């Protein structure tokens, strides 16, 4: 029996939510092919074309199993409203069953949760850590809080991210920052830590920055201010299907991934790195600690402490083989199979076949 669902998001961008949606569609294709998925975005902010291209590459739109919709005029077994309060009224007017998903790590963007109507059947988050945060911020929610855990589909058949088309080989060991270049993600802490590392290990490492830019930070100016131009490469945002190639290239060069982020709902980029067997160095916010649970002493450092960030980067490089073994174990907790377990549990709770 076919089940039809719709995921609604305000803007089609080039970010984490779209990667989450693609990952879910890949999991459905493998485990639950009877699910028919529609994506509906209120506005195109440049992300529809790359999303559609990725869907084609992954063969997700074969037999119309996954579609991007231009309007919200179908009947669904369940709609998932992802940080899009504007869509709640759409569902209420149509008597459409819906749940609300909160993925945003920006506190000011979560304020709408204080006004959720009683028609909302569940509030869904991407991790148990984020569920706890939401419960503390909004103790009077009208619906139970639960999880559809974020994941990386490393345990599914290969999605075409082989090394055949990887980036050029790096001349130094790369340190990758892969995320939005704003103050919350804090690439400046990595620049400061790298200055310290370069002083101790001159010419051994290089920086790679890849992600959407932000008016908050002029990254090239900050690189120049620290005299790191010859040791830093700023890449444009990569296509959805190319993220694996970038991470594989870093792994092949013996590199690492670094996230100095001040806030995450899950830490998808870090999870993608771990799933590609790239050792990581992460700020010790709760979402990061949860990703590397049991290996915090290897992979995390105190948030905002650039000296300890620099030292942790050095220690991971100096014990690289053990770090690779540790990420291979850490990735077991965020597989596609774990997401499917959560999905089935949610639909059982809501009594949807």
PDB file of C-alpha atoms in Angstrom, residues 95-269:
ATOM      1  CA  UNK A  95      -7.658  19.640   7.243  1.00  0.00           C
ATOM      2  CA  UNK A  96      -4.311  18.082   6.352  1.00  0.00           C
ATOM      3  CA  UNK A  97      -2.614  16.034   9.072  1.00  0.00           C
ATOM      4  CA  UNK A  98       0.815  17.459   9.842  1.00  0.00           C
ATOM      5  CA  UNK A  99       3.797  17.446  12.149  1.00  0.00           C
ATOM      6  CA  UNK A 100       6.290  20.266  12.642  1.00  0.00           C
ATOM      7  CA  UNK A 101      10.014  19.654  12.369  1.00  0.00           C
ATOM      8  CA  UNK A 102      12.535  22.018  13.964  1.00  0.00           C
ATOM      9  CA  UNK A 103      16.063  21.844  12.555  1.00  0.00           C
ATOM     10  CA  UNK A 104      17.326  25.393  13.020  1.00  0.00           C
ATOM     11  CA  UNK A 105      20.313  25.957  15.285  1.00  0.00           C
ATOM     12  CA  UNK A 106      19.624  29.724  15.272  1.00  0.00           C
ATOM     13  CA  UNK A 107      17.671  30.434  18.479  1.00  0.00           C
ATOM     14  CA  UNK A 108      15.891  33.500  17.070  1.00  0.00           C
ATOM     15  CA  UNK A 109      14.409  31.331  14.297  1.00  0.00           C
ATOM     16  CA  UNK A 110      12.794  28.932  16.788  1.00  0.00           C
ATOM     17  CA  UNK A 111      10.461  31.530  18.322  1.00  0.00           C
ATOM     18  CA  UNK A 112       7.504  30.363  16.244  1.00  0.00           C
ATOM     19  CA  UNK A 113       7.336  27.183  18.348  1.00  0.00           C
ATOM     20  CA  UNK A 114       5.802  29.226  21.188  1.00  0.00           C
ATOM     21  CA  UNK A 115       2.656  29.619  19.065  1.00  0.00           C
ATOM     22  CA  UNK A 116       2.114  26.117  17.675  1.00  0.00           C
ATOM     23  CA  UNK A 117      -1.613  25.284  17.374  1.00  0.00           C
ATOM     24  CA  UNK A 118      -3.175  22.195  18.888  1.00  0.00           C
ATOM     25  CA  UNK A 119      -3.642  20.710  15.400  1.00  0.00           C
ATOM     26  CA  UNK A 120       0.081  19.911  15.314  1.00  0.00           C
ATOM     27  CA  UNK A 121       0.395  16.174  16.045  1.00  0.00           C
ATOM     28  CA  UNK A 122       4.114  16.023  16.873  1.00  0.00           C
ATOM     29  CA  UNK A 123       7.147  18.264  17.135  1.00  0.00           C
ATOM     30  CA  UNK A 124      10.029  16.431  15.490  1.00  0.00           C
ATOM     31  CA  UNK A 125      13.745  17.150  15.935  1.00  0.00           C
ATOM     32  CA  UNK A 126      16.863  15.569  14.382  1.00  0.00           C
ATOM     33  CA  UNK A 127      18.418  14.351  17.655  1.00  0.00           C
ATOM     34  CA  UNK A 128      17.637  13.565  21.284  1.00  0.00           C
ATOM     35  CA  UNK A 129      20.001  16.364  22.340  1.00  0.00           C
ATOM     36  CA  UNK A 130      18.008  18.876  20.308  1.00  0.00           C
ATOM     37  CA  UNK A 131      14.727  17.489  21.661  1.00  0.00           C
ATOM     38  CA  UNK A 132      15.949  18.219  25.190  1.00  0.00           C
ATOM     39  CA  UNK A 133      16.881  21.763  24.189  1.00  0.00           C
ATOM     40  CA  UNK A 134      13.438  22.339  22.658  1.00  0.00           C
ATOM     41  CA  UNK A 135      11.645  20.999  25.741  1.00  0.00           C
ATOM     42  CA  UNK A 136      13.637  23.350  27.948  1.00  0.00           C
ATOM     43  CA  UNK A 137      13.025  26.375  25.704  1.00  0.00           C
ATOM     44  CA  UNK A 138       9.305  25.651  25.189  1.00  0.00           C
ATOM     45  CA  UNK A 139       7.886  23.737  28.180  1.00  0.00           C
ATOM     46  CA  UNK A 140       4.228  24.260  27.152  1.00  0.00           C
ATOM     47  CA  UNK A 141       4.184  22.753  23.671  1.00  0.00           C
ATOM     48  CA  UNK A 142       0.793  21.389  22.502  1.00  0.00           C
ATOM     49  CA  UNK A 143       2.272  18.205  21.030  1.00  0.00           C
ATOM     50  CA  UNK A 144       4.764  15.540  22.133  1.00  0.00           C
ATOM     51  CA  UNK A 145       8.411  16.000  21.109  1.00  0.00           C
ATOM     52  CA  UNK A 146      10.173  13.146  19.294  1.00  0.00           C
ATOM     53  CA  UNK A 147      12.981  12.437  16.858  1.00  0.00           C
ATOM     54  CA  UNK A 148      13.574  11.510  13.281  1.00  0.00           C
ATOM     55  CA  UNK A 149      17.293  11.177  13.715  1.00  0.00           C
ATOM     56  CA  UNK A 150      19.454  12.810  11.087  1.00  0.00           C
ATOM     57  CA  UNK A 151      21.756  10.374   9.352  1.00  0.00           C
ATOM     58  CA  UNK A 152      24.181   9.915   6.484  1.00  0.00           C
ATOM     59  CA  UNK A 153      23.373   7.064   4.057  1.00  0.00           C
ATOM     60  CA  UNK A 154      26.837   5.529   4.221  1.00  0.00           C
ATOM     61  CA  UNK A 155      25.267   2.111   4.797  1.00  0.00           C
ATOM     62  CA  UNK A 156      23.304   2.200   1.525  1.00  0.00           C
ATOM     63  CA  UNK A 157      24.693   1.070  -1.848  1.00  0.00           C
ATOM     64  CA  UNK A 158      27.296   3.464  -3.263  1.00  0.00           C
ATOM     65  CA  UNK A 159      25.903   6.828  -4.334  1.00  0.00           C
ATOM     66  CA  UNK A 160      28.657   7.536  -6.849  1.00  0.00           C
ATOM     67  CA  UNK A 161      31.207   9.371  -4.707  1.00  0.00           C
ATOM     68  CA  UNK A 162      34.231   7.388  -5.789  1.00  0.00           C
ATOM     69  CA  UNK A 163      37.702   8.846  -6.038  1.00  0.00           C
ATOM     70  CA  UNK A 164      37.691   8.643  -9.824  1.00  0.00           C
ATOM     71  CA  UNK A 165      36.488  12.228 -10.068  1.00  0.00           C
ATOM     72  CA  UNK A 166      37.958  13.633  -6.864  1.00  0.00           C
ATOM     73  CA  UNK A 167      39.599  17.030  -6.525  1.00  0.00           C
ATOM     74  CA  UNK A 168      43.288  17.479  -7.365  1.00  0.00           C
ATOM     75  CA  UNK A 169      45.703  15.984  -4.892  1.00  0.00           C
ATOM     76  CA  UNK A 170      46.646  18.434  -2.172  1.00  0.00           C
ATOM     77  CA  UNK A 171      50.307  19.256  -1.681  1.00  0.00           C
ATOM     78  CA  UNK A 172      49.900  19.561   2.090  1.00  0.00           C
ATOM     79  CA  UNK A 173      47.641  17.796   4.586  1.00  0.00           C
ATOM     80  CA  UNK A 174      44.232  19.484   4.268  1.00  0.00           C
ATOM     81  CA  UNK A 175      42.129  20.795   7.156  1.00  0.00           C
ATOM     82  CA  UNK A 176      38.551  21.186   5.886  1.00  0.00           C
ATOM     83  CA  UNK A 177      35.889  23.622   7.073  1.00  0.00           C
ATOM     84  CA  UNK A 178      32.640  22.560   5.361  1.00  0.00           C
ATOM     85  CA  UNK A 179      29.666  24.718   6.250  1.00  0.00           C
ATOM     86  CA  UNK A 180      28.125  28.172   6.189  1.00  0.00           C
ATOM     87  CA  UNK A 181      30.738  30.892   6.612  1.00  0.00           C
ATOM     88  CA  UNK A 182      29.060  32.889   9.382  1.00  0.00           C
ATOM     89  CA  UNK A 183      29.662  33.719  13.033  1.00  0.00           C
ATOM     90  CA  UNK A 184      27.639  30.768  14.355  1.00  0.00           C
ATOM     91  CA  UNK A 185      29.771  28.270  12.422  1.00  0.00           C
ATOM     92  CA  UNK A 186      32.854  30.362  13.376  1.00  0.00           C
ATOM     93  CA  UNK A 187      35.501  29.832  10.677  1.00  0.00           C
ATOM     94  CA  UNK A 188      37.541  32.632  12.293  1.00  0.00           C
ATOM     95  CA  UNK A 189      38.370  30.374  15.248  1.00  0.00           C
ATOM     96  CA  UNK A 190      39.880  27.893  12.804  1.00  0.00           C
ATOM     97  CA  UNK A 191      41.970  30.654  11.194  1.00  0.00           C
ATOM     98  CA  UNK A 192      43.286  31.708  14.603  1.00  0.00           C
ATOM     99  CA  UNK A 193      44.038  28.112  15.599  1.00  0.00           C
ATOM    100  CA  UNK A 194      45.770  27.468  12.289  1.00  0.00           C
ATOM    101  CA  UNK A 195      48.107  30.413  12.878  1.00  0.00           C
ATOM    102  CA  UNK A 196      49.281  28.717  16.064  1.00  0.00           C
ATOM    103  CA  UNK A 197      49.622  25.365  14.313  1.00  0.00           C
ATOM    104  CA  UNK A 198      51.571  26.869  11.403  1.00  0.00           C
ATOM    105  CA  UNK A 199      54.014  28.442  13.862  1.00  0.00           C
ATOM    106  CA  UNK A 200      54.730  24.997  15.377  1.00  0.00           C
ATOM    107  CA  UNK A 201      54.556  22.874  12.182  1.00  0.00           C
ATOM    108  CA  UNK A 202      55.460  25.277   9.395  1.00  0.00           C
ATOM    109  CA  UNK A 203      54.395  24.250   5.886  1.00  0.00           C
ATOM    110  CA  UNK A 204      52.883  20.896   6.875  1.00  0.00           C
ATOM    111  CA  UNK A 205      49.151  21.725   6.658  1.00  0.00           C
ATOM    112  CA  UNK A 206      46.705  23.774   4.582  1.00  0.00           C
ATOM    113  CA  UNK A 207      43.166  25.091   5.055  1.00  0.00           C
ATOM    114  CA  UNK A 208      40.177  24.307   2.831  1.00  0.00           C
ATOM    115  CA  UNK A 209      36.988  26.328   3.209  1.00  0.00           C
ATOM    116  CA  UNK A 210      33.833  25.209   1.422  1.00  0.00           C
ATOM    117  CA  UNK A 211      30.347  26.536   1.998  1.00  0.00           C
ATOM    118  CA  UNK A 212      27.815  29.310   1.396  1.00  0.00           C
ATOM    119  CA  UNK A 213      29.167  32.774   2.147  1.00  0.00           C
ATOM    120  CA  UNK A 214      27.623  35.200   4.620  1.00  0.00           C
ATOM    121  CA  UNK A 215      27.731  39.016   4.779  1.00  0.00           C
ATOM    122  CA  UNK A 216      28.845  38.599   8.400  1.00  0.00           C
ATOM    123  CA  UNK A 217      32.376  37.542   7.427  1.00  0.00           C
ATOM    124  CA  UNK A 218      34.711  38.603   4.623  1.00  0.00           C
ATOM    125  CA  UNK A 219      36.712  35.389   4.643  1.00  0.00           C
ATOM    126  CA  UNK A 220      39.336  36.446   2.093  1.00  0.00           C
ATOM    127  CA  UNK A 221      39.985  39.615   4.089  1.00  0.00           C
ATOM    128  CA  UNK A 222      40.355  37.596   7.302  1.00  0.00           C
ATOM    129  CA  UNK A 223      42.756  35.178   5.592  1.00  0.00           C
ATOM    130  CA  UNK A 224      44.834  38.083   4.295  1.00  0.00           C
ATOM    131  CA  UNK A 225      44.870  39.770   7.695  1.00  0.00           C
ATOM    132  CA  UNK A 226      46.531  36.664   9.123  1.00  0.00           C
ATOM    133  CA  UNK A 227      48.941  36.290   6.164  1.00  0.00           C
ATOM    134  CA  UNK A 228      47.547  32.853   5.334  1.00  0.00           C
ATOM    135  CA  UNK A 229      46.840  33.388   1.609  1.00  0.00           C
ATOM    136  CA  UNK A 230      49.326  30.786   0.414  1.00  0.00           C
ATOM    137  CA  UNK A 231      48.019  28.186   2.837  1.00  0.00           C
ATOM    138  CA  UNK A 232      44.266  28.631   2.332  1.00  0.00           C
ATOM    139  CA  UNK A 233      41.917  27.589  -0.470  1.00  0.00           C
ATOM    140  CA  UNK A 234      38.349  28.904  -0.586  1.00  0.00           C
ATOM    141  CA  UNK A 235      36.138  26.607  -2.662  1.00  0.00           C
ATOM    142  CA  UNK A 236      32.650  27.483  -3.914  1.00  0.00           C
ATOM    143  CA  UNK A 237      29.745  25.510  -2.429  1.00  0.00           C
ATOM    144  CA  UNK A 238      29.723  22.017  -3.917  1.00  0.00           C
ATOM    145  CA  UNK A 239      26.741  20.295  -5.499  1.00  0.00           C
ATOM    146  CA  UNK A 240      24.804  17.887  -3.292  1.00  0.00           C
ATOM    147  CA  UNK A 241      26.148  14.825  -5.043  1.00  0.00           C
ATOM    148  CA  UNK A 242      29.739  16.126  -4.899  1.00  0.00           C
ATOM    149  CA  UNK A 243      30.050  16.444  -1.119  1.00  0.00           C
ATOM    150  CA  UNK A 244      31.181  12.830  -0.873  1.00  0.00           C
ATOM    151  CA  UNK A 245      33.875  13.420  -3.483  1.00  0.00           C
ATOM    152  CA  UNK A 246      35.228  16.391  -1.559  1.00  0.00           C
ATOM    153  CA  UNK A 247      35.332  14.407   1.685  1.00  0.00           C
ATOM    154  CA  UNK A 248      36.887  11.387  -0.029  1.00  0.00           C
ATOM    155  CA  UNK A 249      39.551  13.653  -1.486  1.00  0.00           C
ATOM    156  CA  UNK A 250      40.361  14.994   1.980  1.00  0.00           C
ATOM    157  CA  UNK A 251      40.473  11.463   3.404  1.00  0.00           C
ATOM    158  CA  UNK A 252      42.709  10.273   0.573  1.00  0.00           C
ATOM    159  CA  UNK A 253      45.136  13.121   1.332  1.00  0.00           C
ATOM    160  CA  UNK A 254      45.290  12.213   5.023  1.00  0.00           C
ATOM    161  CA  UNK A 255      43.313  15.292   6.038  1.00  0.00           C
ATOM    162  CA  UNK A 256      40.767  16.109   8.716  1.00  0.00           C
ATOM    163  CA  UNK A 257      37.469  17.994   9.136  1.00  0.00           C
ATOM    164  CA  UNK A 258      37.073  20.799  11.694  1.00  0.00           C
ATOM    165  CA  UNK A 259      33.893  22.397  13.044  1.00  0.00           C
ATOM    166  CA  UNK A 260      34.298  25.192  15.615  1.00  0.00           C
ATOM    167  CA  UNK A 261      30.498  25.737  15.498  1.00  0.00           C
ATOM    168  CA  UNK A 262      28.754  27.437  18.424  1.00  0.00           C
ATOM    169  CA  UNK A 263      25.431  25.698  17.781  1.00  0.00           C
ATOM    170  CA  UNK A 264      24.049  22.701  15.877  1.00  0.00           C
ATOM    171  CA  UNK A 265      20.776  20.782  15.901  1.00  0.00           C
ATOM    172  CA  UNK A 266      22.628  17.658  14.778  1.00  0.00           C
ATOM    173  CA  UNK A 267      25.933  18.485  13.054  1.00  0.00           C
ATOM    174  CA  UNK A 268      25.243  17.111   9.579  1.00  0.00           C
ATOM    175  CA  UNK A 269      28.519  18.212   7.969  1.00  0.00           C
TER     176      UNK A 269
END
